[in-house]
Amino acid sequence: MLPTNRQKISPLHYGLDIGGTKIEIGIFNSELTMLESWRIETPTQNYDEFLDAIHGLIKQADELSGQRGSIGIGMPGIIDNENKVKSANVPCATGKFIVQDLQKRVGREISIANDCRLFALSESYGGAGDNQPVVYGAIIGTGAGGGLCINGKLLQTANNIAGEYGHIAASGKLLQQYNLPVRDCGCGLRGCIESYIAGPGLGWLYKFFGASTESTTEFVEQLRKENPIAQKTFDCYMDLLGSSFASLVLYYDPNAIVVGGGLSKIDEIIQALPKAIEQHLFKGVTSPLIKRAVFGDASGVRGAAILGKQHDIT
């Protein structure tokens, strides 16, 4: 909680996590301890209402803290180098310059990034990847995305998409080996690895190999009972996941890969991952550290607060 004597509060940092259903704001101190947080529903159809909602949260935070904290924002979708957004989850924001429009309202600098990239930032800065020079943060949940951090800061690139491993093509060799079809992806491409390794992809694989359901919960239960269909699904899944993570090793050579999202909670996946990666690397190259995320669902607001803090310092 915020101290009652506001005169003694160190500089504060606000992190906003914008999703398709809710916007959460967290107030953090300089040590990145969360002091307060709350959320509201996301206006997704009217852009002015969307901006008003965010502005209202920031005003509340200012009134509550008695100061004007730095501001970082995370949201799903693509944010280009001009801060123009493309987000299926928040359609009213697509094509808009959120940062510029918000800065006019709040009268201070704002930083914004994709939510998966902020997960990586949160975990590289005091999280599971702390003190590791190069950290890749990978989310495997409803989708598959991530980001790359070097010395505790997000890698800045031409299109701000470094680490979007979910839309790298699945291995043609493995698709042929397991007799898998080339699947359409929501991004508009075909054969993206996300279609096979994200939660819905794992459920699809389970049914493809003969199960009567796409339930990942049932898959895990059956895997632990040594059901042959679940085991075949697991072997194929780990081959695909290991291949995609091996590509990350070859691209970025990280010291650690921090894994988050719903599927990261399945112990069998985390335990099998190093060997699954090494099977797709040439001799002499080993898997980096594989670690489960520390902050989990809190990474959205925390990573956004870190982004705002880093921008405020520079």
PDB file of C-alpha atoms in Angstrom:
ATOM      1  CA  MET A   1       0.000   0.000   0.000  1.00  0.00           C
ATOM      2  CA  LEU A   2       1.021   3.594  -0.520  1.00  0.00           C
ATOM      3  CA  PRO A   3       2.508   5.269   2.579  1.00  0.00           C
ATOM      4  CA  THR A   4       0.216   7.817   4.219  1.00  0.00           C
ATOM      5  CA  ASN A   5       3.041  10.391   4.281  1.00  0.00           C
ATOM      6  CA  ARG A   6       3.339  11.139   0.583  1.00  0.00           C
ATOM      7  CA  GLN A   7       6.290  13.484   1.101  1.00  0.00           C
ATOM      8  CA  LYS A   8       8.569  10.478   1.663  1.00  0.00           C
ATOM      9  CA  ILE A   9       7.538   8.390  -1.330  1.00  0.00           C
ATOM     10  CA  SER A  10      10.333   7.738  -3.829  1.00  0.00           C
ATOM     11  CA  PRO A  11       9.612   8.336  -7.536  1.00  0.00           C
ATOM     12  CA  LEU A  12       6.762   6.125  -8.662  1.00  0.00           C
ATOM     13  CA  HIS A  13       6.189   4.220 -11.874  1.00  0.00           C
ATOM     14  CA  TYR A  14       2.818   3.333 -13.406  1.00  0.00           C
ATOM     15  CA  GLY A  15       2.404   0.220 -15.503  1.00  0.00           C
ATOM     16  CA  LEU A  16      -0.735  -0.277 -17.597  1.00  0.00           C
ATOM     17  CA  ASP A  17      -1.632  -3.658 -19.072  1.00  0.00           C
ATOM     18  CA  ILE A  18      -4.282  -3.279 -21.778  1.00  0.00           C
ATOM     19  CA  GLY A  19      -6.180  -6.357 -22.871  1.00  0.00           C
ATOM     20  CA  GLY A  20      -9.287  -7.071 -24.881  1.00  0.00           C
ATOM     21  CA  THR A  21     -11.478  -7.245 -21.769  1.00  0.00           C
ATOM     22  CA  LYS A  22      -9.698  -5.272 -19.039  1.00  0.00           C
ATOM     23  CA  ILE A  23      -7.144  -2.543 -18.422  1.00  0.00           C
ATOM     24  CA  GLU A  24      -5.061  -2.945 -15.271  1.00  0.00           C
ATOM     25  CA  ILE A  25      -2.883  -0.256 -13.742  1.00  0.00           C
ATOM     26  CA  GLY A  26      -0.224  -0.863 -11.118  1.00  0.00           C
ATOM     27  CA  ILE A  27       1.714   1.694  -9.075  1.00  0.00           C
ATOM     28  CA  PHE A  28       5.293   0.628  -8.362  1.00  0.00           C
ATOM     29  CA  ASN A  29       8.039   2.174  -6.256  1.00  0.00           C
ATOM     30  CA  SER A  30      11.641   2.564  -7.428  1.00  0.00           C
ATOM     31  CA  GLU A  31      12.410  -1.012  -6.253  1.00  0.00           C
ATOM     32  CA  LEU A  32       9.501  -2.231  -8.429  1.00  0.00           C
ATOM     33  CA  THR A  33       7.359  -3.329  -5.521  1.00  0.00           C
ATOM     34  CA  MET A  34       3.703  -3.003  -6.460  1.00  0.00           C
ATOM     35  CA  LEU A  35       1.971  -0.631  -4.062  1.00  0.00           C
ATOM     36  CA  GLU A  36      -1.526  -0.514  -5.554  1.00  0.00           C
ATOM     37  CA  SER A  37      -3.376  -1.951  -8.548  1.00  0.00           C
ATOM     38  CA  TRP A  38      -6.901  -1.939  -9.945  1.00  0.00           C
ATOM     39  CA  ARG A  39      -8.635  -2.597 -13.236  1.00  0.00           C
ATOM     40  CA  ILE A  40     -11.531  -1.509 -15.415  1.00  0.00           C
ATOM     41  CA  GLU A  41     -13.265  -2.874 -18.497  1.00  0.00           C
ATOM     42  CA  THR A  42     -11.623  -2.044 -21.831  1.00  0.00           C
ATOM     43  CA  PRO A  43     -13.641   0.124 -24.246  1.00  0.00           C
ATOM     44  CA  THR A  44     -12.782  -1.621 -27.527  1.00  0.00           C
ATOM     45  CA  GLN A  45     -15.109   0.024 -30.049  1.00  0.00           C
ATOM     46  CA  ASN A  46     -14.787   3.773 -29.458  1.00  0.00           C
ATOM     47  CA  TYR A  47     -11.316   5.313 -29.570  1.00  0.00           C
ATOM     48  CA  ASP A  48     -12.169   8.455 -27.573  1.00  0.00           C
ATOM     49  CA  GLU A  49     -13.729   6.333 -24.821  1.00  0.00           C
ATOM     50  CA  PHE A  50     -10.618   4.139 -24.877  1.00  0.00           C
ATOM     51  CA  LEU A  51      -8.323   7.153 -24.409  1.00  0.00           C
ATOM     52  CA  ASP A  52     -10.591   8.593 -21.718  1.00  0.00           C
ATOM     53  CA  ALA A  53     -10.454   5.317 -19.811  1.00  0.00           C
ATOM     54  CA  ILE A  54      -6.648   5.228 -19.793  1.00  0.00           C
ATOM     55  CA  HIS A  55      -6.414   8.921 -18.933  1.00  0.00           C
ATOM     56  CA  GLY A  56      -8.841   8.363 -16.064  1.00  0.00           C
ATOM     57  CA  LEU A  57      -6.686   5.584 -14.609  1.00  0.00           C
ATOM     58  CA  ILE A  58      -3.587   7.774 -14.768  1.00  0.00           C
ATOM     59  CA  LYS A  59      -5.420  10.681 -13.085  1.00  0.00           C
ATOM     60  CA  GLN A  60      -6.569   8.316 -10.329  1.00  0.00           C
ATOM     61  CA  ALA A  61      -3.003   7.115  -9.831  1.00  0.00           C
ATOM     62  CA  ASP A  62      -1.735  10.706  -9.619  1.00  0.00           C
ATOM     63  CA  GLU A  63      -4.399  11.606  -7.053  1.00  0.00           C
ATOM     64  CA  LEU A  64      -3.743   8.490  -5.000  1.00  0.00           C
ATOM     65  CA  SER A  65       0.044   8.861  -4.977  1.00  0.00           C
ATOM     66  CA  GLY A  66       0.279  12.633  -4.788  1.00  0.00           C
ATOM     67  CA  GLN A  67       2.768  12.747  -7.658  1.00  0.00           C
ATOM     68  CA  ARG A  68       3.075  12.214 -11.406  1.00  0.00           C
ATOM     69  CA  GLY A  69       4.603   8.801 -11.978  1.00  0.00           C
ATOM     70  CA  SER A  70       6.346   7.643 -15.138  1.00  0.00           C
ATOM     71  CA  ILE A  71       4.038   5.758 -17.522  1.00  0.00           C
ATOM     72  CA  GLY A  72       4.576   2.530 -19.441  1.00  0.00           C
ATOM     73  CA  ILE A  73       1.883   0.716 -21.418  1.00  0.00           C
ATOM     74  CA  GLY A  74       1.685  -2.832 -22.718  1.00  0.00           C
ATOM     75  CA  MET A  75      -0.943  -4.201 -25.070  1.00  0.00           C
ATOM     76  CA  PRO A  76      -1.396  -7.051 -27.547  1.00  0.00           C
ATOM     77  CA  GLY A  77      -0.650  -6.490 -31.202  1.00  0.00           C
ATOM     78  CA  ILE A  78       1.986  -4.750 -33.269  1.00  0.00           C
ATOM     79  CA  ILE A  79       3.312  -1.325 -32.268  1.00  0.00           C
ATOM     80  CA  ASP A  80       5.527   0.112 -35.003  1.00  0.00           C
ATOM     81  CA  ASN A  81       8.359   2.611 -34.595  1.00  0.00           C
ATOM     82  CA  GLU A  82       5.920   5.510 -34.947  1.00  0.00           C
ATOM     83  CA  ASN A  83       3.823   4.009 -32.104  1.00  0.00           C
ATOM     84  CA  LYS A  84       0.986   3.207 -34.505  1.00  0.00           C
ATOM     85  CA  VAL A  85      -0.967   0.204 -33.267  1.00  0.00           C
ATOM     86  CA  LYS A  86      -2.470  -2.846 -34.948  1.00  0.00           C
ATOM     87  CA  SER A  87      -4.440  -4.903 -32.421  1.00  0.00           C
ATOM     88  CA  ALA A  88      -7.232  -7.397 -33.049  1.00  0.00           C
ATOM     89  CA  ASN A  89      -8.046  -7.349 -29.325  1.00  0.00           C
ATOM     90  CA  VAL A  90      -8.651  -3.577 -29.239  1.00  0.00           C
ATOM     91  CA  PRO A  91     -10.003  -2.784 -32.733  1.00  0.00           C
ATOM     92  CA  CYS A  92     -10.705   0.895 -32.023  1.00  0.00           C
ATOM     93  CA  ALA A  93      -6.957   1.454 -31.474  1.00  0.00           C
ATOM     94  CA  THR A  94      -5.833  -0.089 -34.774  1.00  0.00           C
ATOM     95  CA  GLY A  95      -4.203   2.500 -37.011  1.00  0.00           C
ATOM     96  CA  LYS A  96      -4.058   5.046 -34.180  1.00  0.00           C
ATOM     97  CA  PHE A  97      -1.076   6.784 -32.594  1.00  0.00           C
ATOM     98  CA  ILE A  98      -1.890   5.986 -28.972  1.00  0.00           C
ATOM     99  CA  VAL A  99       1.253   7.430 -27.409  1.00  0.00           C
ATOM    100  CA  GLN A 100       0.995  10.782 -29.148  1.00  0.00           C
ATOM    101  CA  ASP A 101      -2.730  11.058 -28.428  1.00  0.00           C
ATOM    102  CA  LEU A 102      -2.355  10.137 -24.763  1.00  0.00           C
ATOM    103  CA  GLN A 103       0.632  12.395 -24.215  1.00  0.00           C
ATOM    104  CA  LYS A 104      -1.516  15.367 -25.232  1.00  0.00           C
ATOM    105  CA  ARG A 105      -4.011  14.423 -22.529  1.00  0.00           C
ATOM    106  CA  VAL A 106      -1.687  13.549 -19.640  1.00  0.00           C
ATOM    107  CA  GLY A 107       1.063  16.084 -20.368  1.00  0.00           C
ATOM    108  CA  ARG A 108       4.033  13.758 -19.959  1.00  0.00           C
ATOM    109  CA  GLU A 109       6.100  11.132 -21.764  1.00  0.00           C
ATOM    110  CA  ILE A 110       4.612   7.664 -22.318  1.00  0.00           C
ATOM    111  CA  SER A 111       6.295   4.449 -23.467  1.00  0.00           C
ATOM    112  CA  ILE A 112       4.474   1.537 -25.113  1.00  0.00           C
ATOM    113  CA  ALA A 113       5.352  -2.004 -26.188  1.00  0.00           C
ATOM    114  CA  ASN A 114       3.772  -5.316 -27.081  1.00  0.00           C
ATOM    115  CA  ASP A 115       2.661  -7.245 -23.993  1.00  0.00           C
ATOM    116  CA  CYS A 116       4.717 -10.356 -24.826  1.00  0.00           C
ATOM    117  CA  ARG A 117       7.846  -8.247 -25.112  1.00  0.00           C
ATOM    118  CA  LEU A 118       7.084  -6.695 -21.733  1.00  0.00           C
ATOM    119  CA  PHE A 119       6.811 -10.181 -20.256  1.00  0.00           C
ATOM    120  CA  ALA A 120      10.419 -10.703 -21.379  1.00  0.00           C
ATOM    121  CA  LEU A 121      11.463  -7.352 -19.906  1.00  0.00           C
ATOM    122  CA  SER A 122       9.839  -8.120 -16.562  1.00  0.00           C
ATOM    123  CA  GLU A 123      11.533 -11.501 -16.288  1.00  0.00           C
ATOM    124  CA  SER A 124      14.965 -10.180 -17.322  1.00  0.00           C
ATOM    125  CA  TYR A 125      14.801  -7.383 -14.740  1.00  0.00           C
ATOM    126  CA  GLY A 126      14.600  -8.981 -11.310  1.00  0.00           C
ATOM    127  CA  GLY A 127      12.781 -12.093 -12.549  1.00  0.00           C
ATOM    128  CA  ALA A 128      13.813 -15.580 -13.617  1.00  0.00           C
ATOM    129  CA  GLY A 129      16.359 -14.150 -16.065  1.00  0.00           C
ATOM    130  CA  ASP A 130      17.877 -11.612 -13.680  1.00  0.00           C
ATOM    131  CA  ASN A 131      21.659 -11.120 -14.077  1.00  0.00           C
ATOM    132  CA  GLN A 132      21.679 -12.990 -17.397  1.00  0.00           C
ATOM    133  CA  PRO A 133      23.107 -10.820 -20.222  1.00  0.00           C
ATOM    134  CA  VAL A 134      20.798 -12.127 -22.968  1.00  0.00           C
ATOM    135  CA  VAL A 135      17.300 -13.333 -22.040  1.00  0.00           C
ATOM    136  CA  TYR A 136      14.572 -14.564 -24.333  1.00  0.00           C
ATOM    137  CA  GLY A 137      11.098 -14.530 -22.789  1.00  0.00           C
ATOM    138  CA  ALA A 138       8.704 -16.991 -24.450  1.00  0.00           C
ATOM    139  CA  ILE A 139       4.987 -17.205 -23.778  1.00  0.00           C
ATOM    140  CA  ILE A 140       3.159 -20.415 -24.650  1.00  0.00           C
ATOM    141  CA  GLY A 141      -0.476 -19.963 -23.793  1.00  0.00           C
ATOM    142  CA  THR A 142      -3.442 -18.973 -25.930  1.00  0.00           C
ATOM    143  CA  GLY A 143      -0.817 -17.785 -28.404  1.00  0.00           C
ATOM    144  CA  ALA A 144       2.954 -18.006 -28.752  1.00  0.00           C
ATOM    145  CA  GLY A 145       5.019 -14.842 -28.579  1.00  0.00           C
ATOM    146  CA  GLY A 146       7.958 -13.320 -26.805  1.00  0.00           C
ATOM    147  CA  GLY A 147      10.765 -10.830 -26.753  1.00  0.00           C
ATOM    148  CA  LEU A 148      14.504 -10.481 -26.385  1.00  0.00           C
ATOM    149  CA  CYS A 149      16.279  -8.481 -23.688  1.00  0.00           C
ATOM    150  CA  ILE A 150      19.949  -7.572 -23.612  1.00  0.00           C
ATOM    151  CA  ASN A 151      21.386  -6.390 -20.297  1.00  0.00           C
ATOM    152  CA  GLY A 152      17.908  -5.823 -18.893  1.00  0.00           C
ATOM    153  CA  LYS A 153      16.567  -3.792 -21.814  1.00  0.00           C
ATOM    154  CA  LEU A 154      14.372  -4.710 -24.751  1.00  0.00           C
ATOM    155  CA  LEU A 155      16.156  -5.064 -28.061  1.00  0.00           C
ATOM    156  CA  GLN A 156      14.957  -2.227 -30.287  1.00  0.00           C
ATOM    157  CA  THR A 157      14.578  -3.233 -33.928  1.00  0.00           C
ATOM    158  CA  ALA A 158      13.256  -1.878 -37.220  1.00  0.00           C
ATOM    159  CA  ASN A 159       9.687  -3.180 -36.838  1.00  0.00           C
ATOM    160  CA  ASN A 160       9.669  -3.794 -33.070  1.00  0.00           C
ATOM    161  CA  ILE A 161       8.950  -7.489 -33.669  1.00  0.00           C
ATOM    162  CA  ALA A 162      12.202  -9.198 -32.629  1.00  0.00           C
ATOM    163  CA  GLY A 163      11.172 -12.352 -30.820  1.00  0.00           C
ATOM    164  CA  GLU A 164       7.817 -13.020 -32.526  1.00  0.00           C
ATOM    165  CA  TYR A 165       8.711 -16.688 -32.761  1.00  0.00           C
ATOM    166  CA  GLY A 166       5.082 -17.836 -33.014  1.00  0.00           C
ATOM    167  CA  HIS A 167       4.963 -16.755 -36.638  1.00  0.00           C
ATOM    168  CA  ILE A 168       8.089 -18.514 -37.770  1.00  0.00           C
ATOM    169  CA  ALA A 169       7.184 -21.433 -40.049  1.00  0.00           C
ATOM    170  CA  ALA A 170       6.974 -24.862 -38.459  1.00  0.00           C
ATOM    171  CA  SER A 171       9.647 -27.316 -39.547  1.00  0.00           C
ATOM    172  CA  GLY A 172       8.661 -28.893 -42.862  1.00  0.00           C
ATOM    173  CA  LYS A 173      10.646 -31.968 -41.856  1.00  0.00           C
ATOM    174  CA  LEU A 174       8.562 -32.427 -38.708  1.00  0.00           C
ATOM    175  CA  LEU A 175       5.263 -31.754 -40.459  1.00  0.00           C
ATOM    176  CA  GLN A 176       6.168 -34.512 -42.901  1.00  0.00           C
ATOM    177  CA  GLN A 177       7.480 -36.835 -40.170  1.00  0.00           C
ATOM    178  CA  TYR A 178       4.233 -36.636 -38.181  1.00  0.00           C
ATOM    179  CA  ASN A 179       2.008 -36.354 -41.260  1.00  0.00           C
ATOM    180  CA  LEU A 180       0.629 -33.012 -40.100  1.00  0.00           C
ATOM    181  CA  PRO A 181      -1.266 -30.646 -42.415  1.00  0.00           C
ATOM    182  CA  VAL A 182      -0.115 -27.077 -43.013  1.00  0.00           C
ATOM    183  CA  ARG A 183      -2.503 -25.048 -40.869  1.00  0.00           C
ATOM    184  CA  ASP A 184      -3.807 -21.538 -41.444  1.00  0.00           C
ATOM    185  CA  CYS A 185      -2.762 -18.940 -38.855  1.00  0.00           C
ATOM    186  CA  GLY A 186      -4.761 -15.961 -37.649  1.00  0.00           C
ATOM    187  CA  CYS A 187      -1.924 -13.659 -38.743  1.00  0.00           C
ATOM    188  CA  GLY A 188      -2.705 -14.433 -42.391  1.00  0.00           C
ATOM    189  CA  LEU A 189       0.209 -16.784 -43.006  1.00  0.00           C
ATOM    190  CA  ARG A 190       0.129 -20.579 -43.207  1.00  0.00           C
ATOM    191  CA  GLY A 191       2.156 -23.093 -41.247  1.00  0.00           C
ATOM    192  CA  CYS A 192       3.115 -20.808 -38.342  1.00  0.00           C
ATOM    193  CA  ILE A 193       4.506 -22.709 -35.373  1.00  0.00           C
ATOM    194  CA  GLU A 194       1.930 -21.028 -33.096  1.00  0.00           C
ATOM    195  CA  SER A 195      -0.775 -23.133 -34.765  1.00  0.00           C
ATOM    196  CA  TYR A 196       0.844 -26.255 -33.318  1.00  0.00           C
ATOM    197  CA  ILE A 197       2.506 -25.250 -30.020  1.00  0.00           C
ATOM    198  CA  ALA A 198       0.131 -22.720 -28.407  1.00  0.00           C
ATOM    199  CA  GLY A 199      -2.632 -24.060 -26.148  1.00  0.00           C
ATOM    200  CA  PRO A 200      -5.215 -24.472 -28.928  1.00  0.00           C
ATOM    201  CA  GLY A 201      -2.516 -26.090 -31.082  1.00  0.00           C
ATOM    202  CA  LEU A 202      -1.703 -28.652 -28.401  1.00  0.00           C
ATOM    203  CA  GLY A 203      -5.417 -29.446 -28.083  1.00  0.00           C
ATOM    204  CA  TRP A 204      -5.652 -29.794 -31.860  1.00  0.00           C
ATOM    205  CA  LEU A 205      -2.675 -32.202 -31.899  1.00  0.00           C
ATOM    206  CA  TYR A 206      -4.264 -34.307 -29.174  1.00  0.00           C
ATOM    207  CA  LYS A 207      -7.432 -34.744 -31.208  1.00  0.00           C
ATOM    208  CA  PHE A 208      -5.466 -35.193 -34.446  1.00  0.00           C
ATOM    209  CA  PHE A 209      -3.714 -38.220 -32.952  1.00  0.00           C
ATOM    210  CA  GLY A 210      -7.001 -39.837 -31.966  1.00  0.00           C
ATOM    211  CA  ALA A 211      -8.402 -38.260 -28.806  1.00  0.00           C
ATOM    212  CA  SER A 212     -12.112 -37.458 -28.631  1.00  0.00           C
ATOM    213  CA  THR A 213     -11.462 -33.960 -27.257  1.00  0.00           C
ATOM    214  CA  GLU A 214      -9.122 -30.980 -27.647  1.00  0.00           C
ATOM    215  CA  SER A 215      -8.999 -30.410 -23.880  1.00  0.00           C
ATOM    216  CA  THR A 216      -5.426 -29.741 -22.738  1.00  0.00           C
ATOM    217  CA  THR A 217      -6.503 -30.501 -19.166  1.00  0.00           C
ATOM    218  CA  GLU A 218      -7.565 -33.990 -20.198  1.00  0.00           C
ATOM    219  CA  PHE A 219      -4.385 -34.345 -22.244  1.00  0.00           C
ATOM    220  CA  VAL A 220      -2.246 -33.718 -19.144  1.00  0.00           C
ATOM    221  CA  GLU A 221      -4.329 -36.135 -17.066  1.00  0.00           C
ATOM    222  CA  GLN A 222      -3.982 -38.850 -19.699  1.00  0.00           C
ATOM    223  CA  LEU A 223      -0.275 -38.196 -20.179  1.00  0.00           C
ATOM    224  CA  ARG A 224       0.292 -38.831 -16.482  1.00  0.00           C
ATOM    225  CA  LYS A 225      -1.653 -42.088 -16.836  1.00  0.00           C
ATOM    226  CA  GLU A 226       0.683 -43.083 -19.712  1.00  0.00           C
ATOM    227  CA  ASN A 227      -2.117 -43.076 -22.257  1.00  0.00           C
ATOM    228  CA  PRO A 228      -0.565 -43.919 -25.689  1.00  0.00           C
ATOM    229  CA  ILE A 229      -2.444 -41.178 -27.578  1.00  0.00           C
ATOM    230  CA  ALA A 230      -1.394 -38.563 -25.028  1.00  0.00           C
ATOM    231  CA  GLN A 231       2.208 -39.841 -25.152  1.00  0.00           C
ATOM    232  CA  LYS A 232       2.288 -39.693 -28.959  1.00  0.00           C
ATOM    233  CA  THR A 233       0.884 -36.164 -28.799  1.00  0.00           C
ATOM    234  CA  PHE A 234       3.497 -35.161 -26.227  1.00  0.00           C
ATOM    235  CA  ASP A 235       6.376 -36.568 -28.299  1.00  0.00           C
ATOM    236  CA  CYS A 236       5.226 -34.669 -31.382  1.00  0.00           C
ATOM    237  CA  TYR A 237       4.544 -31.489 -29.393  1.00  0.00           C
ATOM    238  CA  MET A 238       7.973 -31.499 -27.741  1.00  0.00           C
ATOM    239  CA  ASP A 239       9.635 -32.108 -31.115  1.00  0.00           C
ATOM    240  CA  LEU A 240       7.864 -29.070 -32.574  1.00  0.00           C
ATOM    241  CA  LEU A 241       8.476 -26.901 -29.503  1.00  0.00           C
ATOM    242  CA  GLY A 242      12.107 -28.000 -29.244  1.00  0.00           C
ATOM    243  CA  SER A 243      12.662 -27.216 -32.929  1.00  0.00           C
ATOM    244  CA  SER A 244      11.205 -23.715 -32.589  1.00  0.00           C
ATOM    245  CA  PHE A 245      13.253 -22.966 -29.470  1.00  0.00           C
ATOM    246  CA  ALA A 246      16.381 -24.324 -31.165  1.00  0.00           C
ATOM    247  CA  SER A 247      15.790 -21.688 -33.857  1.00  0.00           C
ATOM    248  CA  LEU A 248      15.757 -19.042 -31.108  1.00  0.00           C
ATOM    249  CA  VAL A 249      19.102 -20.360 -29.877  1.00  0.00           C
ATOM    250  CA  LEU A 250      20.570 -20.129 -33.373  1.00  0.00           C
ATOM    251  CA  TYR A 251      19.140 -16.649 -33.948  1.00  0.00           C
ATOM    252  CA  TYR A 252      19.913 -15.032 -30.595  1.00  0.00           C
ATOM    253  CA  ASP A 253      22.103 -17.427 -28.522  1.00  0.00           C
ATOM    254  CA  PRO A 254      20.454 -16.396 -25.230  1.00  0.00           C
ATOM    255  CA  ASN A 255      21.898 -17.217 -21.826  1.00  0.00           C
ATOM    256  CA  ALA A 256      18.405 -18.106 -20.614  1.00  0.00           C
ATOM    257  CA  ILE A 257      14.960 -18.751 -22.020  1.00  0.00           C
ATOM    258  CA  VAL A 258      12.222 -17.876 -19.547  1.00  0.00           C
ATOM    259  CA  VAL A 259       8.930 -19.603 -20.282  1.00  0.00           C
ATOM    260  CA  GLY A 260       5.536 -18.257 -19.243  1.00  0.00           C
ATOM    261  CA  GLY A 261       1.891 -18.710 -20.166  1.00  0.00           C
ATOM    262  CA  GLY A 262      -0.537 -21.470 -19.297  1.00  0.00           C
ATOM    263  CA  LEU A 263       1.431 -24.342 -20.836  1.00  0.00           C
ATOM    264  CA  SER A 264       4.539 -23.378 -18.857  1.00  0.00           C
ATOM    265  CA  LYS A 265       2.709 -24.669 -15.779  1.00  0.00           C
ATOM    266  CA  ILE A 266       2.892 -28.236 -17.149  1.00  0.00           C
ATOM    267  CA  ASP A 267       5.966 -29.682 -15.439  1.00  0.00           C
ATOM    268  CA  GLU A 268       6.515 -32.337 -18.108  1.00  0.00           C
ATOM    269  CA  ILE A 269       6.978 -29.665 -20.780  1.00  0.00           C
ATOM    270  CA  ILE A 270       9.528 -27.660 -18.801  1.00  0.00           C
ATOM    271  CA  GLN A 271      11.451 -30.783 -17.791  1.00  0.00           C
ATOM    272  CA  ALA A 272      11.639 -32.170 -21.340  1.00  0.00           C
ATOM    273  CA  LEU A 273      12.459 -28.876 -23.052  1.00  0.00           C
ATOM    274  CA  PRO A 274      16.301 -28.763 -22.771  1.00  0.00           C
ATOM    275  CA  LYS A 275      16.690 -32.198 -24.373  1.00  0.00           C
ATOM    276  CA  ALA A 276      14.037 -31.380 -26.992  1.00  0.00           C
ATOM    277  CA  ILE A 277      15.994 -28.244 -27.956  1.00  0.00           C
ATOM    278  CA  GLU A 278      19.363 -29.985 -28.120  1.00  0.00           C
ATOM    279  CA  GLN A 279      17.999 -32.603 -30.527  1.00  0.00           C
ATOM    280  CA  HIS A 280      17.691 -29.794 -33.089  1.00  0.00           C
ATOM    281  CA  LEU A 281      21.106 -28.204 -32.518  1.00  0.00           C
ATOM    282  CA  PHE A 282      24.351 -29.247 -34.121  1.00  0.00           C
ATOM    283  CA  LYS A 283      27.152 -30.767 -32.064  1.00  0.00           C
ATOM    284  CA  GLY A 284      28.874 -28.379 -29.677  1.00  0.00           C
ATOM    285  CA  VAL A 285      25.815 -26.141 -29.142  1.00  0.00           C
ATOM    286  CA  THR A 286      23.862 -26.688 -25.941  1.00  0.00           C
ATOM    287  CA  SER A 287      20.488 -25.537 -24.689  1.00  0.00           C
ATOM    288  CA  PRO A 288      20.498 -22.342 -22.617  1.00  0.00           C
ATOM    289  CA  LEU A 289      19.028 -22.289 -19.123  1.00  0.00           C
ATOM    290  CA  ILE A 290      15.308 -23.017 -19.250  1.00  0.00           C
ATOM    291  CA  LYS A 291      13.435 -21.350 -16.421  1.00  0.00           C
ATOM    292  CA  ARG A 292       9.788 -20.938 -15.548  1.00  0.00           C
ATOM    293  CA  ALA A 293       8.633 -17.319 -15.186  1.00  0.00           C
ATOM    294  CA  VAL A 294       8.613 -15.797 -11.710  1.00  0.00           C
ATOM    295  CA  PHE A 295       6.028 -13.043 -12.136  1.00  0.00           C
ATOM    296  CA  GLY A 296       3.512 -14.783 -14.394  1.00  0.00           C
ATOM    297  CA  ASP A 297       0.291 -12.792 -14.803  1.00  0.00           C
ATOM    298  CA  ALA A 298       1.845  -9.795 -13.032  1.00  0.00           C
ATOM    299  CA  SER A 299       4.431  -9.391 -15.793  1.00  0.00           C
ATOM    300  CA  GLY A 300       2.133  -7.190 -17.888  1.00  0.00           C
ATOM    301  CA  VAL A 301       1.875  -4.280 -15.473  1.00  0.00           C
ATOM    302  CA  ARG A 302       5.359  -4.859 -14.056  1.00  0.00           C
ATOM    303  CA  GLY A 303       7.041  -4.927 -17.463  1.00  0.00           C
ATOM    304  CA  ALA A 304       5.150  -1.781 -18.473  1.00  0.00           C
ATOM    305  CA  ALA A 305       6.290  -0.030 -15.290  1.00  0.00           C
ATOM    306  CA  ILE A 306       9.900  -1.027 -16.011  1.00  0.00           C
ATOM    307  CA  LEU A 307       9.588   0.319 -19.556  1.00  0.00           C
ATOM    308  CA  GLY A 308       8.298   3.646 -18.216  1.00  0.00           C
ATOM    309  CA  LYS A 309      11.001   3.786 -15.576  1.00  0.00           C
ATOM    310  CA  GLN A 310      13.773   3.114 -18.095  1.00  0.00           C
ATOM    311  CA  HIS A 311      12.396   5.770 -20.433  1.00  0.00           C
ATOM    312  CA  ASP A 312      12.151   8.225 -17.531  1.00  0.00           C
ATOM    313  CA  ILE A 313      15.817   7.681 -16.637  1.00  0.00           C
ATOM    314  CA  THR A 314      17.168   8.123 -20.182  1.00  0.00           C
TER     315      THR A 314
END
